[in-house]
């Protein structure tokens, strides 16, 4: 007889049959059933536990789980007790609501409430570990930390209380009504008086309302008192919520909110408290009203609804229409100032140092000489064409791929050099179809290999980059030594793999053969016994993990190898910059990511796209490309959000001082954060409320031509000496134009060097003269007859001209606009940097490289570039060679006018050889 036969036997037979089964067998059967049903869940939890254990972040794993369980248990207990006490208190309606049914309903309510509340674990932890900001709101005097850490949790608790208390009250009242415990009608018995010999006959009298059960009356009174207390709490929270109002000119409480809605909410708060007291009094046994609960409830609810509508909707609307609208600026000036102040604080704009920069009309050789360190580091290469070039020149094999090109700086042979670099990752999906086997994808092709590095300002033969680090195995100069070039963790490593198996891993190609390797790190989750293999087989839905004879007890599983997924799994409460970058640190490859702390609850602060109104770059994250070891560093202990997270997760974050110097040298300011701050600064550089109200000086990020299409200028990383400073800095900056205009009015820079990290400077150009913006410079370039003719001819000769980023450098007292021109043949798609276009606002020049373009630009002003460099310390015959180069340049211009591109290109190469010979002689 099987267990299913139990369905067809009587209860007594079933009991006798069950008694024959030993206790251990019953436990075994239950265990087997539970394991079969919950195996997938058990396997996922167990493997996640092992993953966190391998990384050393078990504290994070347990903290999130414990917090979820604690919140769920607490919410379940509170909901269960509230509902159960109310249902069990209905003794007069015990037939309508039996005890067992009451407990079942209370349990269901508790489970539902707990299920909906598990997502509140982080809000609860922030409530407990709140950190003050030291800045208070001007209306209620609460610290900003109250709004970021405590108000969100209180608001969610209120919403939950509304549902639980509201539904419980409705249910209890309905049960009382249907059971007759609250209201019961009967007819009055009336007897007619006798008439003569006729007997008295009773007749049907009128309906009468009998007295309600005193216990039901008291119960309803108390329950409704709780309802109105919850309503009062809602009004208290709604008053604080006015700091997020959008009724006025900007986000935050407006005049109509403070002088209209706020008094109404305060009045309704006290009315709600009074209604709660009235409900309790009306429910007391000595109250003479026959059924006060129902009538009083209805009248009170209607009265409060009317009062709320008048006090919170009608009255503030009248204030807005009758007073604010005719006198908007005068009424809103104070609140506009609050919005400006809190928005600048929330986005870190109050840290920006503003300076005037009077732009000279054109550049001279003296300006070039004074800014030699900046000119030497001018960036010529753009990441997009360079990415295609890297792929063509350094891809090596089909399965290698470059996902992105990043900008960084390295100390090479004692000199700090700005470079562009990219990681050579392995994309197993690009293996040939016949090689797409399970062994190849999971055991053999496990990692990428090495990186490519090239200077930002050097152009090699045929317009290709000059490499500082290239090929496999990579070899580079001092400062770029690489001892561990393997990339097991990266941006493209989305597959799980198993290492230390009987199958050797492919390491890198050597000519026509391949070199093999074995994973040498003590990282990854050890597979070990058969149970773990079964769990991983279940997790990845791949039974071959169980069946493969290549897997041993020493094999390790590497999963969640994509660095973005990896860090988000450990710290999902952070927002991460969209551009991770790789760096060489102590001979190893290390990924660096920027963790951003954000919030949407900063009072009086304008919201950016997506709703955030507070953001900081307080966390730097590193991921070792070989071991996957992930570290989190707090670099801004002045950020209360980051401090709060460090309290919630002790042991997760390290101090900035613990970051190795080899990594500190490569930190940079996140581009996403800077773009957000730049766009907010376009409006919130206006600190005068009246100017802000009229939007008199609104700025915008300008557009540029890139690849023939118009698009918004992206912030870009460069090394330069900022105006008024002698030391070079690695900065991220972007220009500004007036809204709906093309002339440039300012540019904003932020320092990425660790010693001055996050220092922001805005250079305002003033209104004395017009400074051309990117699109106006693009128009000047297009209007140059020689350049226009060249571009037309190139685009018609089976090639595509790619116009690179137009960069703006402060040089001397003026501005130097730099735009590289790339040429890509349709057949090869190998972009080559063919020309560099320069402009100082008045003169446009073009050359094979920066120096030839500078020579042309200065020659148009009657000046010469001696020795191909701006310092003037060349040999005695440098002037003669420069004059020869100028003569050749004039010949080249004649060839270009005649349409002889071959002759033009030949003469330009002669000029290049002359300039290089001058540089070599120095």
mmCIF file of C-alpha atoms in Angstrom, residues 76-212:
data_model
loop_
_atom_site.group_PDB
_atom_site.id
_atom_site.type_symbol
_atom_site.label_atom_id
_atom_site.label_comp_id
_atom_site.label_asym_id
_atom_site.label_seq_id
_atom_site.Cartn_x
_atom_site.Cartn_y
_atom_site.Cartn_z
ATOM 1 C CA UNK A 76 3.778 39.482 11.076
ATOM 2 C CA UNK A 77 3.614 39.572 14.868
ATOM 3 C CA UNK A 78 2.156 43.091 15.034
ATOM 4 C CA UNK A 79 -0.395 42.405 12.287
ATOM 5 C CA UNK A 80 -1.354 39.001 13.694
ATOM 6 C CA UNK A 81 -1.829 40.348 17.215
ATOM 7 C CA UNK A 82 -3.845 43.355 16.066
ATOM 8 C CA UNK A 83 -6.155 41.343 13.831
ATOM 9 C CA UNK A 84 -6.445 38.408 16.251
ATOM 10 C CA UNK A 85 -7.239 40.603 19.257
ATOM 11 C CA UNK A 86 -9.939 42.390 17.288
ATOM 12 C CA UNK A 87 -11.498 39.204 15.922
ATOM 13 C CA UNK A 88 -11.336 37.330 19.212
ATOM 14 C CA UNK A 89 -12.864 40.310 21.019
ATOM 15 C CA UNK A 90 -16.100 39.861 19.104
ATOM 16 C CA UNK A 91 -17.610 37.484 21.683
ATOM 17 C CA UNK A 92 -21.124 38.653 20.967
ATOM 18 C CA UNK A 93 -20.553 37.613 17.344
ATOM 19 C CA UNK A 94 -18.832 34.309 18.121
ATOM 20 C CA UNK A 95 -21.191 32.375 15.888
ATOM 21 C CA UNK A 96 -20.432 34.579 12.917
ATOM 22 C CA UNK A 97 -16.682 34.502 13.644
ATOM 23 C CA UNK A 98 -15.522 31.308 15.422
ATOM 24 C CA UNK A 99 -12.209 31.304 17.281
ATOM 25 C CA UNK A 100 -10.439 29.045 14.780
ATOM 26 C CA UNK A 101 -11.538 31.155 11.835
ATOM 27 C CA UNK A 102 -10.339 34.277 13.661
ATOM 28 C CA UNK A 103 -6.849 32.854 14.168
ATOM 29 C CA UNK A 104 -6.659 31.650 10.560
ATOM 30 C CA UNK A 105 -7.653 35.069 9.225
ATOM 31 C CA UNK A 106 -5.178 36.769 11.548
ATOM 32 C CA UNK A 107 -2.424 34.442 10.338
ATOM 33 C CA UNK A 108 -3.259 35.126 6.691
ATOM 34 C CA UNK A 109 -3.226 38.869 7.330
ATOM 35 C CA UNK A 110 0.132 38.577 9.100
ATOM 36 C CA UNK A 111 1.688 36.532 6.300
ATOM 37 C CA UNK A 112 0.475 38.972 3.640
ATOM 38 C CA UNK A 113 1.729 41.979 5.574
ATOM 39 C CA UNK A 114 5.097 40.293 6.205
ATOM 40 C CA UNK A 115 5.429 39.387 2.532
ATOM 41 C CA UNK A 116 4.847 42.962 1.421
ATOM 42 C CA UNK A 117 7.224 44.351 4.059
ATOM 43 C CA UNK A 118 10.388 42.328 3.386
ATOM 44 C CA UNK A 119 11.524 44.974 0.906
ATOM 45 C CA UNK A 120 11.618 47.537 3.732
ATOM 46 C CA UNK A 121 14.656 46.025 5.408
ATOM 47 C CA UNK A 122 17.025 48.707 4.124
ATOM 48 C CA UNK A 123 14.661 51.536 5.114
ATOM 49 C CA UNK A 124 14.438 50.024 8.579
ATOM 50 C CA UNK A 125 18.222 49.757 8.879
ATOM 51 C CA UNK A 126 18.631 53.366 7.761
ATOM 52 C CA UNK A 127 16.013 54.401 10.325
ATOM 53 C CA UNK A 128 18.004 52.677 13.086
ATOM 54 C CA UNK A 129 21.456 53.849 11.947
ATOM 55 C CA UNK A 130 20.548 57.361 10.761
ATOM 56 C CA UNK A 131 23.392 59.891 10.536
ATOM 57 C CA UNK A 132 22.748 63.639 10.873
ATOM 58 C CA UNK A 133 23.733 66.012 8.068
ATOM 59 C CA UNK A 134 24.175 69.055 10.250
ATOM 60 C CA UNK A 135 21.748 71.006 8.056
ATOM 61 C CA UNK A 136 18.124 71.620 9.035
ATOM 62 C CA UNK A 137 15.081 72.395 6.939
ATOM 63 C CA UNK A 138 13.779 75.963 7.381
ATOM 64 C CA UNK A 139 10.107 75.033 7.953
ATOM 65 C CA UNK A 140 10.094 72.322 10.640
ATOM 66 C CA UNK A 141 13.674 72.432 11.879
ATOM 67 C CA UNK A 142 14.360 68.740 11.230
ATOM 68 C CA UNK A 143 17.851 67.650 10.278
ATOM 69 C CA UNK A 144 18.152 66.575 6.642
ATOM 70 C CA UNK A 145 19.022 63.109 7.934
ATOM 71 C CA UNK A 146 15.465 62.764 9.236
ATOM 72 C CA UNK A 147 14.111 63.081 5.686
ATOM 73 C CA UNK A 148 16.648 60.730 4.111
ATOM 74 C CA UNK A 149 16.723 58.004 6.748
ATOM 75 C CA UNK A 150 13.620 58.160 8.928
ATOM 76 C CA UNK A 151 10.803 59.779 7.004
ATOM 77 C CA UNK A 152 10.736 57.082 4.246
ATOM 78 C CA UNK A 153 10.364 54.281 6.815
ATOM 79 C CA UNK A 154 7.701 56.150 8.790
ATOM 80 C CA UNK A 155 5.785 56.762 5.570
ATOM 81 C CA UNK A 156 5.832 53.049 4.688
ATOM 82 C CA UNK A 157 4.769 52.086 8.207
ATOM 83 C CA UNK A 158 1.866 54.526 7.949
ATOM 84 C CA UNK A 159 0.784 53.058 4.611
ATOM 85 C CA UNK A 160 0.850 49.576 6.089
ATOM 86 C CA UNK A 161 -1.100 50.721 9.144
ATOM 87 C CA UNK A 162 -3.767 52.259 6.918
ATOM 88 C CA UNK A 163 -4.332 48.933 5.185
ATOM 89 C CA UNK A 164 -4.247 46.767 8.311
ATOM 90 C CA UNK A 165 -6.268 49.042 10.581
ATOM 91 C CA UNK A 166 -8.654 50.115 7.838
ATOM 92 C CA UNK A 167 -9.465 46.625 6.574
ATOM 93 C CA UNK A 168 -9.703 45.243 10.115
ATOM 94 C CA UNK A 169 -12.149 47.976 11.092
ATOM 95 C CA UNK A 170 -14.349 47.423 8.057
ATOM 96 C CA UNK A 171 -14.337 43.667 8.607
ATOM 97 C CA UNK A 172 -15.166 43.919 12.322
ATOM 98 C CA UNK A 173 -18.013 46.375 11.724
ATOM 99 C CA UNK A 174 -19.482 44.156 8.988
ATOM 100 C CA UNK A 175 -19.356 41.092 11.233
ATOM 101 C CA UNK A 176 -21.084 42.972 14.049
ATOM 102 C CA UNK A 177 -23.718 44.241 11.661
ATOM 103 C CA UNK A 178 -24.538 40.859 10.149
ATOM 104 C CA UNK A 179 -24.515 39.122 13.525
ATOM 105 C CA UNK A 180 -26.965 41.627 14.978
ATOM 106 C CA UNK A 181 -24.628 42.565 17.803
ATOM 107 C CA UNK A 182 -24.394 46.182 16.736
ATOM 108 C CA UNK A 183 -27.849 46.932 15.346
ATOM 109 C CA UNK A 184 -31.005 44.878 15.810
ATOM 110 C CA UNK A 185 -34.543 45.847 14.746
ATOM 111 C CA UNK A 186 -37.826 44.501 16.213
ATOM 112 C CA UNK A 187 -41.503 45.429 16.057
ATOM 113 C CA UNK A 188 -43.398 46.911 18.932
ATOM 114 C CA UNK A 189 -46.303 44.640 20.100
ATOM 115 C CA UNK A 190 -49.576 46.635 20.237
ATOM 116 C CA UNK A 191 -52.993 45.224 21.457
ATOM 117 C CA UNK A 192 -56.277 46.806 20.392
ATOM 118 C CA UNK A 193 -58.738 47.668 23.239
ATOM 119 C CA UNK A 194 -61.881 45.422 23.540
ATOM 120 C CA UNK A 195 -65.022 46.666 21.821
ATOM 121 C CA UNK A 196 -68.249 45.142 23.089
ATOM 122 C CA UNK A 197 -68.116 41.381 22.977
ATOM 123 C CA UNK A 198 -65.079 41.391 20.662
ATOM 124 C CA UNK A 199 -61.841 40.111 22.130
ATOM 125 C CA UNK A 200 -58.645 42.203 22.001
ATOM 126 C CA UNK A 201 -56.457 41.363 19.075
ATOM 127 C CA UNK A 202 -52.769 42.243 18.868
ATOM 128 C CA UNK A 203 -51.668 44.137 15.824
ATOM 129 C CA UNK A 204 -48.292 44.786 14.246
ATOM 130 C CA UNK A 205 -46.625 47.863 15.682
ATOM 131 C CA UNK A 206 -43.840 50.092 14.381
ATOM 132 C CA UNK A 207 -40.175 49.027 14.033
ATOM 133 C CA UNK A 208 -37.974 49.841 16.987
ATOM 134 C CA UNK A 209 -34.115 49.914 17.235
ATOM 135 C CA UNK A 210 -32.883 47.849 20.112
ATOM 136 C CA UNK A 211 -29.902 48.677 22.293
ATOM 137 C CA UNK A 212 -26.535 47.504 20.863
#
